[in-house]
Amino acid sequence: QVQLVESGGGSVQVGGSLRLSCASSAIPSYSCMGWFRQPPGKEREEVAVLSKADGSTGYADSVKGRFTISLDNTKSTLYLQMENLKSEDTGEYYCARGSAWTGGECLQMSGGDFRYWGQGTQVTVSS
């Protein structure tokens, strides 16, 4: 059974940093891993994705240059390093896993294409 467990959320001031972690059961080589978030009162949105097949990454325009997605294969753990946080980064953050044989396929995936989801971790950014 696939398990995804997020951690690392919390409260931080504007301009601060956080690192989210997503511990997973073994991640197959054809996996596409992603971070999503749901701001209060809004729909879920994709934040970043990473292809295990070739290491390709993709980011939402709103987080480019501030967030970094990475995968530690030895620990089967996905990370999201978040820098220079803004109030609009507030939300519930979810880790997800889907299937993609290529990096290009992974970067084209949307939320509905991800089969497995974690329970979420809350990030609150305040001024």
Short mmCIF file of N, CA and C in Angstrom, two decimals:
data_model
loop_
_atom_site.label_atom_id
_atom_site.label_comp_id
_atom_site.label_asym_id
_atom_site.label_seq_id
_atom_site.Cartn_x
_atom_site.Cartn_y
_atom_site.Cartn_z
N GLN A 1 0.84 -1.19 0.00
CA GLN A 1 0.00 0.00 0.00
C GLN A 1 0.88 1.25 0.00
N VAL A 2 0.57 2.18 -0.86
CA VAL A 2 1.35 3.41 -0.96
C VAL A 2 0.99 4.34 0.18
N GLN A 3 2.00 4.83 0.86
CA GLN A 3 1.78 5.79 1.93
C GLN A 3 2.61 7.04 1.68
N LEU A 4 2.00 8.17 1.88
CA LEU A 4 2.67 9.45 1.78
C LEU A 4 2.36 10.24 3.05
N VAL A 5 3.38 10.64 3.78
CA VAL A 5 3.19 11.33 5.04
C VAL A 5 3.98 12.63 5.04
N GLU A 6 3.25 13.75 5.03
CA GLU A 6 3.89 15.05 5.03
C GLU A 6 4.23 15.52 6.44
N SER A 7 5.25 16.35 6.52
CA SER A 7 5.62 16.98 7.78
C SER A 7 6.38 18.26 7.47
N GLY A 8 6.58 19.07 8.49
CA GLY A 8 7.38 20.27 8.33
C GLY A 8 6.60 21.56 8.22
N GLY A 9 5.29 21.47 8.18
CA GLY A 9 4.50 22.69 8.11
C GLY A 9 4.55 23.44 9.43
N GLY A 10 4.05 24.66 9.40
CA GLY A 10 4.04 25.46 10.61
C GLY A 10 3.71 26.91 10.30
N SER A 11 3.96 27.75 11.28
CA SER A 11 3.72 29.18 11.12
C SER A 11 5.05 29.90 11.00
N VAL A 12 5.11 30.83 10.06
CA VAL A 12 6.33 31.56 9.81
C VAL A 12 5.97 32.97 9.36
N GLN A 13 6.89 33.88 9.57
CA GLN A 13 6.64 35.26 9.14
C GLN A 13 6.99 35.44 7.67
N VAL A 14 6.43 36.46 7.09
CA VAL A 14 6.75 36.82 5.71
C VAL A 14 8.27 36.96 5.56
N GLY A 15 8.79 36.36 4.49
CA GLY A 15 10.22 36.37 4.26
C GLY A 15 10.95 35.20 4.85
N GLY A 16 10.27 34.41 5.64
CA GLY A 16 10.89 33.25 6.29
C GLY A 16 10.97 32.04 5.38
N SER A 17 11.45 30.94 5.96
CA SER A 17 11.65 29.71 5.20
C SER A 17 11.07 28.52 5.95
N LEU A 18 10.71 27.51 5.17
CA LEU A 18 10.27 26.23 5.71
C LEU A 18 10.70 25.14 4.75
N ARG A 19 10.90 23.94 5.30
CA ARG A 19 11.14 22.78 4.44
C ARG A 19 10.11 21.72 4.77
N LEU A 20 9.34 21.38 3.76
CA LEU A 20 8.36 20.31 3.91
C LEU A 20 8.99 18.99 3.49
N SER A 21 8.58 17.93 4.17
CA SER A 21 9.04 16.59 3.84
C SER A 21 7.85 15.70 3.57
N CYS A 22 8.05 14.73 2.70
CA CYS A 22 7.00 13.75 2.39
C CYS A 22 7.67 12.38 2.39
N ALA A 23 7.44 11.64 3.45
CA ALA A 23 7.99 10.29 3.54
C ALA A 23 7.09 9.33 2.80
N SER A 24 7.70 8.53 1.95
CA SER A 24 6.91 7.64 1.10
C SER A 24 7.37 6.20 1.23
N SER A 25 6.47 5.31 0.92
CA SER A 25 6.89 3.94 0.69
C SER A 25 7.72 3.95 -0.58
N ALA A 26 8.33 2.84 -0.91
CA ALA A 26 9.25 2.80 -2.05
C ALA A 26 8.66 3.45 -3.29
N ILE A 27 9.47 4.28 -3.95
CA ILE A 27 9.00 5.06 -5.10
C ILE A 27 9.53 4.44 -6.38
N PRO A 28 8.65 3.93 -7.23
CA PRO A 28 9.10 3.32 -8.49
C PRO A 28 9.76 4.33 -9.41
N SER A 29 10.57 3.85 -10.32
CA SER A 29 11.32 4.74 -11.21
C SER A 29 10.41 5.50 -12.17
N TYR A 30 9.21 5.03 -12.39
CA TYR A 30 8.29 5.70 -13.32
C TYR A 30 7.36 6.67 -12.60
N SER A 31 7.75 7.14 -11.44
CA SER A 31 6.89 8.00 -10.63
C SER A 31 7.08 9.48 -10.95
N CYS A 32 5.98 10.19 -10.84
CA CYS A 32 5.97 11.65 -10.88
C CYS A 32 5.51 12.10 -9.50
N MET A 33 6.35 12.87 -8.84
CA MET A 33 6.04 13.33 -7.49
C MET A 33 5.69 14.81 -7.52
N GLY A 34 4.72 15.19 -6.72
CA GLY A 34 4.29 16.58 -6.75
C GLY A 34 3.93 17.14 -5.40
N TRP A 35 4.02 18.44 -5.30
CA TRP A 35 3.50 19.20 -4.17
C TRP A 35 2.36 20.06 -4.68
N PHE A 36 1.27 20.04 -3.94
CA PHE A 36 0.10 20.85 -4.22
C PHE A 36 -0.26 21.62 -2.97
N ARG A 37 -1.05 22.65 -3.13
CA ARG A 37 -1.52 23.40 -1.96
C ARG A 37 -2.94 23.87 -2.20
N GLN A 38 -3.63 24.08 -1.09
CA GLN A 38 -4.97 24.63 -1.16
C GLN A 38 -5.06 25.82 -0.22
N PRO A 39 -5.05 27.03 -0.77
CA PRO A 39 -5.18 28.21 0.07
C PRO A 39 -6.58 28.26 0.68
N PRO A 40 -6.76 28.98 1.77
CA PRO A 40 -8.08 29.07 2.40
C PRO A 40 -9.13 29.61 1.43
N GLY A 41 -10.22 28.89 1.27
CA GLY A 41 -11.31 29.34 0.43
C GLY A 41 -11.06 29.23 -1.06
N LYS A 42 -9.96 28.59 -1.43
CA LYS A 42 -9.64 28.48 -2.85
C LYS A 42 -9.45 27.02 -3.25
N GLU A 43 -9.34 26.81 -4.55
CA GLU A 43 -9.15 25.47 -5.04
C GLU A 43 -7.68 25.05 -4.93
N ARG A 44 -7.50 23.75 -4.94
CA ARG A 44 -6.15 23.19 -4.90
C ARG A 44 -5.37 23.60 -6.15
N GLU A 45 -4.10 23.86 -5.97
CA GLU A 45 -3.25 24.24 -7.09
C GLU A 45 -1.92 23.50 -7.02
N GLU A 46 -1.36 23.28 -8.18
CA GLU A 46 -0.06 22.60 -8.25
C GLU A 46 1.03 23.59 -7.91
N VAL A 47 1.99 23.13 -7.13
CA VAL A 47 3.11 23.97 -6.72
C VAL A 47 4.38 23.56 -7.47
N ALA A 48 4.70 22.28 -7.43
CA ALA A 48 5.93 21.79 -8.06
C ALA A 48 5.81 20.30 -8.32
N VAL A 49 6.48 19.85 -9.36
CA VAL A 49 6.51 18.42 -9.67
C VAL A 49 7.93 18.01 -9.99
N LEU A 50 8.19 16.71 -9.82
CA LEU A 50 9.51 16.15 -10.08
C LEU A 50 9.35 14.77 -10.68
N SER A 51 10.07 14.53 -11.76
CA SER A 51 10.06 13.22 -12.41
C SER A 51 11.21 12.37 -11.88
N LYS A 52 10.88 11.19 -11.35
CA LYS A 52 11.95 10.32 -10.90
C LYS A 52 12.69 9.71 -12.09
N ALA A 53 12.04 9.65 -13.23
CA ALA A 53 12.65 9.04 -14.41
C ALA A 53 13.91 9.79 -14.85
N ASP A 54 13.83 11.13 -14.86
CA ASP A 54 14.99 11.89 -15.33
C ASP A 54 15.32 13.11 -14.49
N GLY A 55 14.61 13.28 -13.38
CA GLY A 55 14.90 14.40 -12.49
C GLY A 55 14.34 15.73 -12.93
N SER A 56 13.56 15.75 -14.00
CA SER A 56 12.96 17.01 -14.45
C SER A 56 12.07 17.59 -13.37
N THR A 57 12.08 18.91 -13.28
CA THR A 57 11.23 19.59 -12.31
C THR A 57 10.43 20.69 -12.99
N GLY A 58 9.31 21.01 -12.39
CA GLY A 58 8.47 22.09 -12.88
C GLY A 58 7.84 22.83 -11.71
N TYR A 59 7.64 24.12 -11.89
CA TYR A 59 7.13 24.95 -10.81
C TYR A 59 6.01 25.86 -11.30
N ALA A 60 5.10 26.15 -10.40
CA ALA A 60 4.11 27.18 -10.67
C ALA A 60 4.84 28.52 -10.76
N ASP A 61 4.34 29.40 -11.61
CA ASP A 61 4.99 30.70 -11.77
C ASP A 61 5.09 31.45 -10.45
N SER A 62 4.12 31.27 -9.60
CA SER A 62 4.06 32.02 -8.34
C SER A 62 5.16 31.62 -7.36
N VAL A 63 5.81 30.46 -7.58
CA VAL A 63 6.84 30.01 -6.64
C VAL A 63 8.22 29.88 -7.27
N LYS A 64 8.32 30.11 -8.57
CA LYS A 64 9.61 29.98 -9.24
C LYS A 64 10.65 30.91 -8.61
N GLY A 65 11.83 30.34 -8.37
CA GLY A 65 12.90 31.12 -7.77
C GLY A 65 12.84 31.17 -6.26
N ARG A 66 11.76 30.69 -5.68
CA ARG A 66 11.63 30.70 -4.22
C ARG A 66 11.53 29.28 -3.64
N PHE A 67 10.90 28.37 -4.37
CA PHE A 67 10.70 27.00 -3.90
C PHE A 67 11.57 26.04 -4.70
N THR A 68 12.03 24.98 -4.04
CA THR A 68 12.81 23.95 -4.69
C THR A 68 12.30 22.58 -4.28
N ILE A 69 11.95 21.78 -5.28
CA ILE A 69 11.50 20.42 -5.02
C ILE A 69 12.69 19.49 -5.23
N SER A 70 12.81 18.48 -4.36
CA SER A 70 13.91 17.53 -4.49
C SER A 70 13.48 16.18 -3.93
N LEU A 71 14.22 15.16 -4.32
CA LEU A 71 13.90 13.80 -3.91
C LEU A 71 15.16 13.10 -3.42
N ASP A 72 15.10 12.57 -2.22
CA ASP A 72 16.17 11.75 -1.69
C ASP A 72 15.79 10.30 -1.92
N ASN A 73 16.40 9.69 -2.92
CA ASN A 73 16.02 8.33 -3.28
C ASN A 73 16.39 7.32 -2.19
N THR A 74 17.45 7.59 -1.45
CA THR A 74 17.86 6.65 -0.42
C THR A 74 16.86 6.59 0.72
N LYS A 75 16.15 7.69 0.93
CA LYS A 75 15.17 7.77 2.01
C LYS A 75 13.74 7.71 1.51
N SER A 76 13.56 7.68 0.19
CA SER A 76 12.21 7.74 -0.41
C SER A 76 11.44 8.92 0.18
N THR A 77 12.09 10.04 0.21
CA THR A 77 11.49 11.24 0.80
C THR A 77 11.56 12.39 -0.18
N LEU A 78 10.43 13.03 -0.36
CA LEU A 78 10.30 14.20 -1.22
C LEU A 78 10.35 15.44 -0.34
N TYR A 79 11.02 16.47 -0.84
CA TYR A 79 11.14 17.71 -0.08
C TYR A 79 10.61 18.89 -0.89
N LEU A 80 10.21 19.91 -0.15
CA LEU A 80 9.91 21.20 -0.76
C LEU A 80 10.54 22.26 0.11
N GLN A 81 11.63 22.84 -0.38
CA GLN A 81 12.29 23.93 0.33
C GLN A 81 11.64 25.22 -0.10
N MET A 82 11.13 25.96 0.85
CA MET A 82 10.40 27.19 0.57
C MET A 82 11.14 28.36 1.18
N GLU A 83 11.52 29.31 0.34
CA GLU A 83 12.25 30.49 0.79
C GLU A 83 11.43 31.74 0.49
N ASN A 84 11.76 32.82 1.20
CA ASN A 84 11.11 34.11 0.96
C ASN A 84 9.59 33.96 0.90
N LEU A 85 9.06 33.35 1.92
CA LEU A 85 7.63 33.05 1.94
C LEU A 85 6.79 34.31 1.97
N LYS A 86 5.66 34.23 1.29
CA LYS A 86 4.72 35.33 1.22
C LYS A 86 3.40 34.90 1.86
N SER A 87 2.59 35.88 2.20
CA SER A 87 1.31 35.56 2.84
C SER A 87 0.44 34.69 1.92
N GLU A 88 0.57 34.89 0.63
CA GLU A 88 -0.24 34.10 -0.32
C GLU A 88 0.23 32.65 -0.44
N ASP A 89 1.32 32.30 0.22
CA ASP A 89 1.76 30.91 0.25
C ASP A 89 1.03 30.11 1.33
N THR A 90 0.24 30.79 2.12
CA THR A 90 -0.52 30.12 3.18
C THR A 90 -1.47 29.10 2.59
N GLY A 91 -1.53 27.93 3.21
CA GLY A 91 -2.45 26.90 2.75
C GLY A 91 -2.09 25.54 3.28
N GLU A 92 -2.91 24.58 2.92
CA GLU A 92 -2.62 23.18 3.25
C GLU A 92 -1.80 22.62 2.09
N TYR A 93 -0.68 22.02 2.42
CA TYR A 93 0.23 21.50 1.40
C TYR A 93 0.14 19.98 1.37
N TYR A 94 0.01 19.44 0.16
CA TYR A 94 -0.13 18.01 -0.02
C TYR A 94 0.95 17.46 -0.92
N CYS A 95 1.41 16.29 -0.58
CA CYS A 95 2.33 15.53 -1.41
C CYS A 95 1.51 14.53 -2.21
N ALA A 96 1.92 14.28 -3.44
CA ALA A 96 1.17 13.35 -4.27
C ALA A 96 2.12 12.56 -5.17
N ARG A 97 1.62 11.39 -5.60
CA ARG A 97 2.42 10.56 -6.49
C ARG A 97 1.56 10.02 -7.61
N GLY A 98 2.12 10.11 -8.80
CA GLY A 98 1.46 9.55 -9.97
C GLY A 98 2.47 8.78 -10.80
N SER A 99 2.03 8.36 -11.96
CA SER A 99 2.90 7.57 -12.84
C SER A 99 3.23 8.36 -14.10
N ALA A 100 4.51 8.40 -14.42
CA ALA A 100 4.95 9.07 -15.65
C ALA A 100 6.28 8.48 -16.06
N TRP A 101 6.36 7.98 -17.28
CA TRP A 101 7.57 7.32 -17.75
C TRP A 101 8.64 8.29 -18.20
N THR A 102 8.24 9.53 -18.47
CA THR A 102 9.22 10.52 -18.89
C THR A 102 9.03 11.83 -18.12
N GLY A 103 10.09 12.63 -18.15
CA GLY A 103 9.98 13.91 -17.50
C GLY A 103 8.94 14.79 -18.16
N GLY A 104 8.89 14.76 -19.48
CA GLY A 104 7.91 15.56 -20.19
C GLY A 104 6.49 15.22 -19.81
N GLU A 105 6.24 13.92 -19.65
CA GLU A 105 4.90 13.48 -19.25
C GLU A 105 4.58 13.97 -17.85
N CYS A 106 5.55 13.89 -16.98
CA CYS A 106 5.35 14.33 -15.59
C CYS A 106 5.01 15.81 -15.53
N LEU A 107 5.72 16.62 -16.30
CA LEU A 107 5.51 18.06 -16.25
C LEU A 107 4.14 18.46 -16.81
N GLN A 108 3.52 17.59 -17.57
CA GLN A 108 2.21 17.87 -18.14
C GLN A 108 1.07 17.41 -17.24
N MET A 109 1.38 16.71 -16.17
CA MET A 109 0.34 16.16 -15.32
C MET A 109 -0.33 17.22 -14.48
N SER A 110 -1.61 17.03 -14.26
CA SER A 110 -2.37 17.91 -13.37
C SER A 110 -2.83 17.10 -12.17
N GLY A 111 -3.47 17.75 -11.23
CA GLY A 111 -3.83 17.11 -9.98
C GLY A 111 -4.60 15.81 -10.14
N GLY A 112 -5.53 15.78 -11.09
CA GLY A 112 -6.34 14.60 -11.28
C GLY A 112 -5.57 13.40 -11.77
N ASP A 113 -4.34 13.61 -12.24
CA ASP A 113 -3.51 12.52 -12.75
C ASP A 113 -2.73 11.82 -11.65
N PHE A 114 -2.72 12.42 -10.45
CA PHE A 114 -1.97 11.84 -9.33
C PHE A 114 -2.89 10.92 -8.55
N ARG A 115 -2.43 9.69 -8.38
CA ARG A 115 -3.28 8.67 -7.77
C ARG A 115 -3.21 8.68 -6.25
N TYR A 116 -2.04 8.94 -5.71
CA TYR A 116 -1.85 8.81 -4.27
C TYR A 116 -1.58 10.18 -3.64
N TRP A 117 -2.18 10.40 -2.47
CA TRP A 117 -2.08 11.69 -1.80
C TRP A 117 -1.79 11.50 -0.32
N GLY A 118 -1.04 12.46 0.23
CA GLY A 118 -0.84 12.49 1.66
C GLY A 118 -1.99 13.20 2.35
N GLN A 119 -1.88 13.31 3.67
CA GLN A 119 -2.96 13.91 4.46
C GLN A 119 -2.85 15.43 4.56
N GLY A 120 -1.71 15.97 4.19
CA GLY A 120 -1.53 17.41 4.18
C GLY A 120 -0.81 17.94 5.41
N THR A 121 -0.18 19.09 5.24
CA THR A 121 0.46 19.79 6.35
C THR A 121 0.21 21.29 6.15
N GLN A 122 -0.14 21.97 7.21
CA GLN A 122 -0.54 23.36 7.12
C GLN A 122 0.67 24.29 7.16
N VAL A 123 0.65 25.26 6.27
CA VAL A 123 1.65 26.33 6.25
C VAL A 123 0.92 27.65 6.40
N THR A 124 1.33 28.42 7.38
CA THR A 124 0.73 29.72 7.61
C THR A 124 1.83 30.78 7.61
N VAL A 125 1.69 31.74 6.72
CA VAL A 125 2.67 32.82 6.61
C VAL A 125 1.99 34.12 6.99
N SER A 126 2.54 34.77 8.00
CA SER A 126 1.90 35.99 8.50
C SER A 126 2.91 37.13 8.54
N SER A 127 2.36 38.33 8.48
CA SER A 127 3.23 39.52 8.51
C SER A 127 3.38 40.04 9.91
#
